[in-house]
Amino acid sequence: MSDDARVYSYSAVLMGSPILLKLFEHNEPLASRVFHLIKQYEDLLTVNRAQSQVMDINHAAGLNPVSVSRSVYALIKCAKAASLVPGGAFNLAIGPLVKRWKIGFKGDSVPPADDIARLLTLTDPHNVVLDDAQSSVFLTRAGMEIDLGAIAKGYIADRVRDYLRQQGVTLGLINLGGNVQTLGSPEGGWSIGLKKPFAQDNALLGAIEVVNKSVVTSGVYERFFELDGRRYHHILDPRTGYPLDNELDSVTIIASESLDCDLWTTLIYGMGVEKGVEALRGRPDIEAIFVTKQREIILSSASHYRFTLLDDDYRLTV
Ligand code: ADP
Ligand code: MG
Ligand code: MG
């Protein structure tokens, strides 16, 4: 179990998030190398600084294609494909709206409706033009911006998992600001807490036990601001330009790859429970836990994890 006395925990703050690494051995140098690896990937992918490979693409919007490393190109290609999934809310070109709302950053505010309408025209994923031969990305209109904020942590969590495995680690866990990725099977599996929405005291709704899986939750309670009694959270609806509004307080995805978890939390957020369950029917490797505002917990399936309900105020349906 994750509270085993043989577990050594290492923490850091990277990507503006708390990072936790758990190992079954005392190995400070390995932990340092893992944190260094996370920093290197952040440097490639961030849009919160003036320069990164993604920012190089953004700065050249409307001007010219930019060649990037094979791995960044592959990630952007995957993000573009997800952006074209019908009904899903994921859009890699959402950048101009994210920057305008600034949700979770200093200066967040509700933009005027005509600003939102104008910025929406700069978020069409079809205008992210890819060239496999050159590994290049071209944003065809000035003002367009790629934002990988919804998937960078998942992608990096997977790279950390790969690195640990390559270093001979057989048991480990990385929590990258809420993206949990696990390696191996400690006795009883890894137990991951599912947070109660809006709880002040880190209360848990349930426990998710997994082996060799990633667990990721996207929730409207994670980052938001309030104005005139309304709450504005950080997952934007690419169809409207406003924070997504539906029956969900959170979606958790359990899958082998944390990148898939990230993509599917956002995809499913846009679909809601019914369409979300339907979309996952053909994907037995991707499983979802929906938490609704009506205090229901709905499991799309539970083949690759075990869920234990810890809160009597919630009703569990499978
Ligand atoms: P975090 O892990 O930091 O809580 P999420 O994984 O929930 O973040 O994703 C939210 C982030 O994704 C936002 O801060 C923004 O950068 C980006 N984002 C917001 N809306 C969308 C969207 N519809 N599609 C893709 N990315 C989005
Ligand atoms: Mg995330
Ligand atoms: Mg999140």
Coordinates of C-alpha atoms and ligand atoms in Angstrom, one line a residue:
M1 CA 0.0 0.0 0.0
S2 CA 1.1 3.6 -0.5
D3 CA 1.4 4.2 3.3
D4 CA 3.8 1.3 3.6
A5 CA 6.7 2.0 6.0
R6 CA 9.1 0.9 3.2
V7 CA 8.0 3.8 1.0
Y8 CA 10.3 6.8 0.6
S9 CA 8.6 10.0 -0.5
Y10 CA 10.4 12.9 -2.4
S11 CA 8.7 16.2 -3.1
A12 CA 9.2 19.3 -5.2
V13 CA 7.3 22.1 -6.7
L14 CA 7.5 22.1 -10.5
M15 CA 5.2 23.3 -13.3
G16 CA 3.4 25.4 -10.6
S17 CA 2.3 22.2 -9.0
P18 CA 3.3 20.0 -6.0
I19 CA 5.2 16.9 -7.2
L20 CA 5.5 13.7 -5.2
L21 CA 7.6 10.7 -6.0
K22 CA 7.3 7.5 -4.0
L23 CA 10.0 4.8 -4.2
F24 CA 10.5 1.6 -2.3
E25 CA 14.2 2.5 -1.7
H26 CA 16.1 5.4 -0.3
N27 CA 17.5 7.0 -3.5
E28 CA 17.9 10.8 -3.4
P29 CA 20.1 10.9 -6.6
L30 CA 17.3 9.1 -8.6
A31 CA 14.7 11.5 -7.2
S32 CA 16.9 14.5 -8.3
R33 CA 17.2 13.0 -11.8
V34 CA 13.5 12.6 -12.0
F35 CA 12.8 16.2 -11.0
H36 CA 15.4 17.3 -13.5
L37 CA 13.7 15.3 -16.2
I38 CA 10.4 17.0 -15.4
K39 CA 12.0 20.4 -15.6
Q40 CA 13.5 19.6 -19.1
Y41 CA 10.1 18.5 -20.4
E42 CA 8.4 21.6 -18.9
D43 CA 11.0 23.8 -20.7
L44 CA 9.9 22.2 -24.0
L45 CA 6.1 22.4 -23.5
T46 CA 5.2 25.4 -21.3
V47 CA 3.2 28.4 -22.6
N48 CA 3.6 30.3 -19.3
R49 CA 7.0 31.7 -20.3
A50 CA 8.3 33.6 -23.3
Q51 CA 10.3 30.7 -24.8
S52 CA 9.7 26.9 -25.3
Q53 CA 9.2 24.8 -28.4
V54 CA 5.4 25.4 -28.1
M55 CA 5.9 29.1 -27.7
D56 CA 8.2 29.1 -30.8
I57 CA 5.2 27.7 -32.8
N58 CA 2.9 30.3 -31.2
H59 CA 5.2 33.2 -32.0
A60 CA 5.2 32.2 -35.6
A61 CA 1.4 32.1 -35.9
G62 CA 0.3 33.5 -39.3
L63 CA 3.9 33.7 -40.4
N64 CA 5.7 30.3 -40.9
P65 CA 5.8 26.7 -39.9
V66 CA 8.2 25.8 -37.1
S67 CA 10.1 22.5 -36.8
V68 CA 10.1 21.0 -33.4
S69 CA 11.6 17.8 -31.8
R70 CA 10.1 14.5 -32.8
S71 CA 8.6 14.0 -29.3
V72 CA 6.9 17.4 -29.2
Y73 CA 5.7 16.9 -32.7
A74 CA 4.2 13.5 -31.9
L75 CA 2.4 15.0 -28.8
I76 CA 1.0 17.9 -30.9
K77 CA -0.2 15.4 -33.5
C78 CA -1.9 13.4 -30.9
A79 CA -3.5 16.5 -29.4
K80 CA -4.8 17.6 -32.8
A81 CA -6.4 14.3 -33.4
A82 CA -8.1 14.5 -30.0
S83 CA -9.3 18.0 -30.8
L84 CA -11.3 16.6 -33.8
V85 CA -13.2 14.0 -31.7
P86 CA -16.9 14.9 -32.2
G87 CA -18.6 16.0 -28.9
G88 CA -15.3 16.1 -27.0
A89 CA -14.2 19.4 -25.3
F90 CA -10.5 19.0 -25.9
N91 CA -9.0 21.6 -28.2
L92 CA -5.2 22.2 -28.4
A93 CA -5.8 25.6 -30.1
I94 CA -7.7 27.0 -27.1
G95 CA -4.7 29.1 -26.1
P96 CA -6.1 32.6 -27.0
L97 CA -9.1 32.0 -24.7
V98 CA -7.0 30.6 -21.9
K99 CA -4.7 33.6 -22.0
R100 CA -7.7 36.0 -22.1
W101 CA -9.5 34.4 -19.1
K102 CA -6.3 33.9 -17.0
I103 CA -8.2 31.6 -14.8
G104 CA -6.0 30.5 -11.9
F105 CA -3.6 33.3 -12.6
K106 CA -3.3 37.0 -11.4
G107 CA -5.7 39.3 -13.3
D108 CA -8.5 36.7 -14.0
S109 CA -11.7 38.3 -15.2
V110 CA -14.8 37.7 -17.3
P111 CA -14.0 38.9 -20.8
P112 CA -16.6 41.0 -22.8
A113 CA -18.7 38.7 -25.0
D114 CA -17.4 40.3 -28.2
D115 CA -13.8 39.5 -27.1
I116 CA -14.8 35.9 -26.6
A117 CA -16.5 35.7 -30.0
R118 CA -13.4 37.2 -31.7
L119 CA -11.0 34.9 -29.9
L120 CA -13.2 31.8 -30.7
T121 CA -12.4 32.4 -34.4
L122 CA -8.7 31.8 -33.6
T123 CA -9.2 28.4 -32.0
D124 CA -10.1 26.1 -35.0
P125 CA -7.9 23.0 -34.7
H126 CA -8.1 22.5 -38.5
N127 CA -5.8 25.6 -38.7
V128 CA -3.0 23.7 -36.9
V129 CA -1.2 22.4 -40.0
L130 CA 1.2 19.5 -39.5
D131 CA 4.0 18.3 -41.7
D132 CA 5.3 14.8 -40.7
A133 CA 8.4 15.1 -43.0
Q134 CA 9.6 18.3 -41.4
S135 CA 8.1 17.7 -37.9
S136 CA 6.8 21.2 -38.3
V137 CA 3.7 22.9 -37.0
F138 CA 2.1 25.9 -38.6
L139 CA -0.7 28.0 -37.1
T140 CA -2.2 29.5 -40.1
R141 CA -3.7 32.7 -38.5
A142 CA -1.9 35.4 -36.5
G143 CA -3.0 35.3 -32.9
M144 CA -3.5 31.5 -32.7
E145 CA -1.9 29.7 -29.8
I146 CA -1.4 26.1 -28.9
D147 CA -1.9 25.3 -25.2
L148 CA -0.9 21.9 -23.9
G149 CA -1.8 22.7 -20.3
A150 CA -4.4 19.9 -20.1
I151 CA -2.0 17.2 -21.3
A152 CA 1.6 18.2 -20.4
K153 CA 1.5 16.7 -17.0
G154 CA 0.1 13.4 -18.2
Y155 CA 2.7 13.2 -21.0
I156 CA 5.5 14.0 -18.5
A157 CA 4.2 11.5 -15.9
D158 CA 4.4 8.8 -18.6
R159 CA 8.0 9.8 -19.4
V160 CA 8.9 9.6 -15.7
R161 CA 7.3 6.2 -15.5
D162 CA 9.4 5.1 -18.5
Y163 CA 12.6 6.5 -17.0
L164 CA 12.0 4.8 -13.6
R165 CA 11.4 1.5 -15.4
Q166 CA 14.6 1.9 -17.5
Q167 CA 16.5 2.6 -14.2
G168 CA 15.4 -0.8 -13.0
V169 CA 12.7 0.5 -10.6
T170 CA 9.9 -2.0 -10.2
L171 CA 7.7 -0.2 -7.7
G172 CA 7.1 3.5 -7.8
L173 CA 4.5 6.3 -8.0
I174 CA 4.7 9.8 -9.4
N175 CA 2.0 12.4 -8.6
L176 CA 2.5 15.4 -10.9
G177 CA 0.1 17.9 -9.5
G178 CA -2.8 15.5 -9.6
N179 CA -1.6 13.3 -12.5
V180 CA -0.8 10.0 -10.8
Q181 CA 1.2 7.4 -12.6
T182 CA 2.1 4.1 -11.0
L183 CA 4.8 1.4 -11.6
G184 CA 4.4 -2.1 -10.4
S185 CA 2.2 -3.8 -7.8
P186 CA 2.9 -3.2 -4.2
E187 CA 0.9 -5.5 -1.8
G188 CA -2.7 -4.5 -2.1
G189 CA -2.0 -2.2 -5.2
W190 CA -1.6 1.5 -5.1
S191 CA -4.4 3.4 -3.4
I192 CA -5.3 6.8 -4.9
G193 CA -7.8 9.1 -3.2
L194 CA -10.7 10.6 -5.1
K195 CA -11.3 14.1 -3.7
K196 CA -14.6 15.4 -2.5
P197 CA -15.6 18.4 -4.7
F198 CA -15.2 21.7 -3.0
A199 CA -14.3 20.1 0.4
Q200 CA -12.1 22.4 2.5
D201 CA -10.4 19.6 4.4
N202 CA -9.1 17.3 1.6
A203 CA -11.9 14.9 2.4
L204 CA -12.1 11.9 0.1
L205 CA -15.1 10.5 -1.7
G206 CA -13.5 7.2 -2.4
A207 CA -10.3 5.2 -2.9
I208 CA -9.1 3.9 -6.2
E209 CA -6.8 0.9 -6.2
V210 CA -4.7 0.3 -9.3
V211 CA -1.6 -1.6 -10.5
N212 CA 0.5 -0.2 -13.4
K213 CA -2.2 2.4 -14.2
S214 CA -2.5 6.2 -14.2
V215 CA -5.3 8.0 -12.4
V216 CA -6.3 11.5 -13.3
T217 CA -9.1 13.7 -12.2
S218 CA -10.3 16.9 -13.8
G219 CA -12.7 18.9 -11.7
V220 CA -14.4 22.2 -11.8
Y221 CA -13.3 22.8 -8.1
E222 CA -9.6 22.7 -9.0
R223 CA -9.0 26.2 -10.2
F224 CA -11.6 28.9 -10.4
F225 CA -12.5 32.4 -9.5
E226 CA -15.8 33.8 -8.3
L227 CA -17.6 37.0 -9.4
D228 CA -21.1 38.2 -8.6
G229 CA -22.0 34.8 -7.1
R230 CA -20.9 32.9 -10.2
R231 CA -18.1 30.5 -10.4
Y232 CA -15.7 30.4 -13.4
H233 CA -13.4 27.4 -13.6
H234 CA -10.4 26.5 -15.7
I235 CA -11.8 24.0 -18.3
L236 CA -13.2 26.0 -21.2
D237 CA -15.8 24.9 -23.6
P238 CA -14.3 25.3 -27.1
R239 CA -17.8 25.6 -28.5
T240 CA -18.8 28.7 -26.4
G241 CA -15.5 30.1 -25.1
Y242 CA -16.9 30.0 -21.5
P243 CA -16.1 27.6 -18.7
L244 CA -17.8 24.2 -19.4
D245 CA -21.2 24.0 -17.7
N246 CA -22.8 20.6 -17.2
E247 CA -23.9 18.0 -14.6
L248 CA -20.3 17.1 -13.7
D249 CA -18.2 18.2 -10.7
S250 CA -15.4 15.9 -11.8
V251 CA -14.3 13.2 -14.1
T252 CA -11.6 10.7 -13.3
I253 CA -9.9 8.5 -15.9
I254 CA -8.0 5.3 -15.2
A255 CA -5.8 4.1 -18.1
S256 CA -2.3 2.8 -18.7
E257 CA -1.0 6.1 -20.1
S258 CA -1.5 9.3 -18.2
L259 CA -1.6 11.1 -21.5
D260 CA -4.8 9.2 -22.4
C261 CA -6.2 10.0 -19.0
D262 CA -5.6 13.7 -19.6
L263 CA -7.1 13.6 -23.1
W264 CA -10.1 11.7 -22.0
T265 CA -10.9 13.7 -18.9
T266 CA -11.2 16.8 -21.1
L267 CA -13.0 14.9 -24.0
I268 CA -15.5 13.4 -21.6
Y269 CA -16.1 16.6 -19.8
G270 CA -17.6 18.0 -23.0
M271 CA -19.7 14.9 -23.5
G272 CA -21.3 14.5 -20.0
V273 CA -22.2 11.2 -18.4
E274 CA -24.4 9.6 -21.0
K275 CA -22.4 10.4 -24.1
G276 CA -19.2 9.8 -22.2
V277 CA -20.2 6.3 -21.2
E278 CA -21.2 5.6 -24.8
A279 CA -17.9 6.9 -26.1
L280 CA -15.9 4.6 -23.8
R281 CA -17.9 1.5 -24.7
G282 CA -15.4 0.8 -27.5
R283 CA -12.4 1.5 -25.3
P284 CA -12.2 -1.1 -22.5
D285 CA -8.7 0.2 -21.7
I286 CA -10.0 3.6 -20.7
E287 CA -12.3 3.8 -17.7
A288 CA -14.1 6.7 -16.1
I289 CA -15.5 7.7 -12.8
F290 CA -18.1 10.6 -13.0
V291 CA -19.0 12.7 -10.0
T292 CA -22.1 14.7 -10.5
K293 CA -23.4 17.8 -8.9
Q294 CA -26.3 15.6 -7.7
R295 CA -23.9 13.6 -5.6
E296 CA -23.9 10.5 -7.8
I297 CA -20.8 8.6 -8.6
I298 CA -21.0 6.7 -11.9
L299 CA -18.5 4.1 -13.0
S300 CA -18.3 3.5 -16.8
S301 CA -16.8 0.2 -15.9
A302 CA -14.4 -1.1 -13.3
S303 CA -12.3 -3.8 -14.9
H304 CA -8.8 -2.5 -14.2
Y305 CA -9.3 -0.9 -10.7
R306 CA -11.2 -1.3 -7.5
F307 CA -13.3 1.6 -6.2
T308 CA -14.3 1.9 -2.5
L309 CA -16.9 4.5 -1.6
L310 CA -15.9 6.5 1.5
D311 CA -18.7 9.1 1.7
D312 CA -22.3 8.2 2.6
D313 CA -23.7 11.4 1.1
Y314 CA -22.9 10.0 -2.4
R315 CA -24.7 7.3 -4.3
L316 CA -22.7 4.8 -6.4
T317 CA -23.9 3.4 -9.7
V318 CA -22.1 1.1 -12.1
Ligands
ADP1 P1 -4.7 20.9 -14.2 O1 -4.2 19.6 -14.4 O2 -3.7 22.0 -14.1 O3 -5.9 21.0 -13.3 P2 -6.4 20.3 -16.4 O4 -5.7 19.1 -16.8 O5 -7.7 20.2 -15.7 O6 -5.4 21.2 -15.6 O7 -6.5 21.2 -17.7 C1 -6.8 22.6 -17.6 C2 -5.9 23.4 -18.5 O8 -6.0 22.9 -19.8 C3 -6.2 24.8 -18.5 O9 -5.5 25.5 -17.5 C4 -5.8 25.3 -19.9 O10 -4.4 25.5 -19.9 C5 -6.1 24.0 -20.7 N1 -7.5 24.0 -21.2 C6 -8.6 24.6 -20.8 N2 -9.7 24.3 -21.5 C7 -9.2 23.4 -22.5 C8 -9.9 22.7 -23.5 N3 -11.2 22.8 -23.8 N4 -9.1 21.9 -24.3 C9 -7.8 21.8 -24.1 N5 -7.1 22.4 -23.1 C10 -7.8 23.2 -22.3
MG2 MG -4.1 18.1 -15.8
MG3 MG -6.8 19.0 -13.7

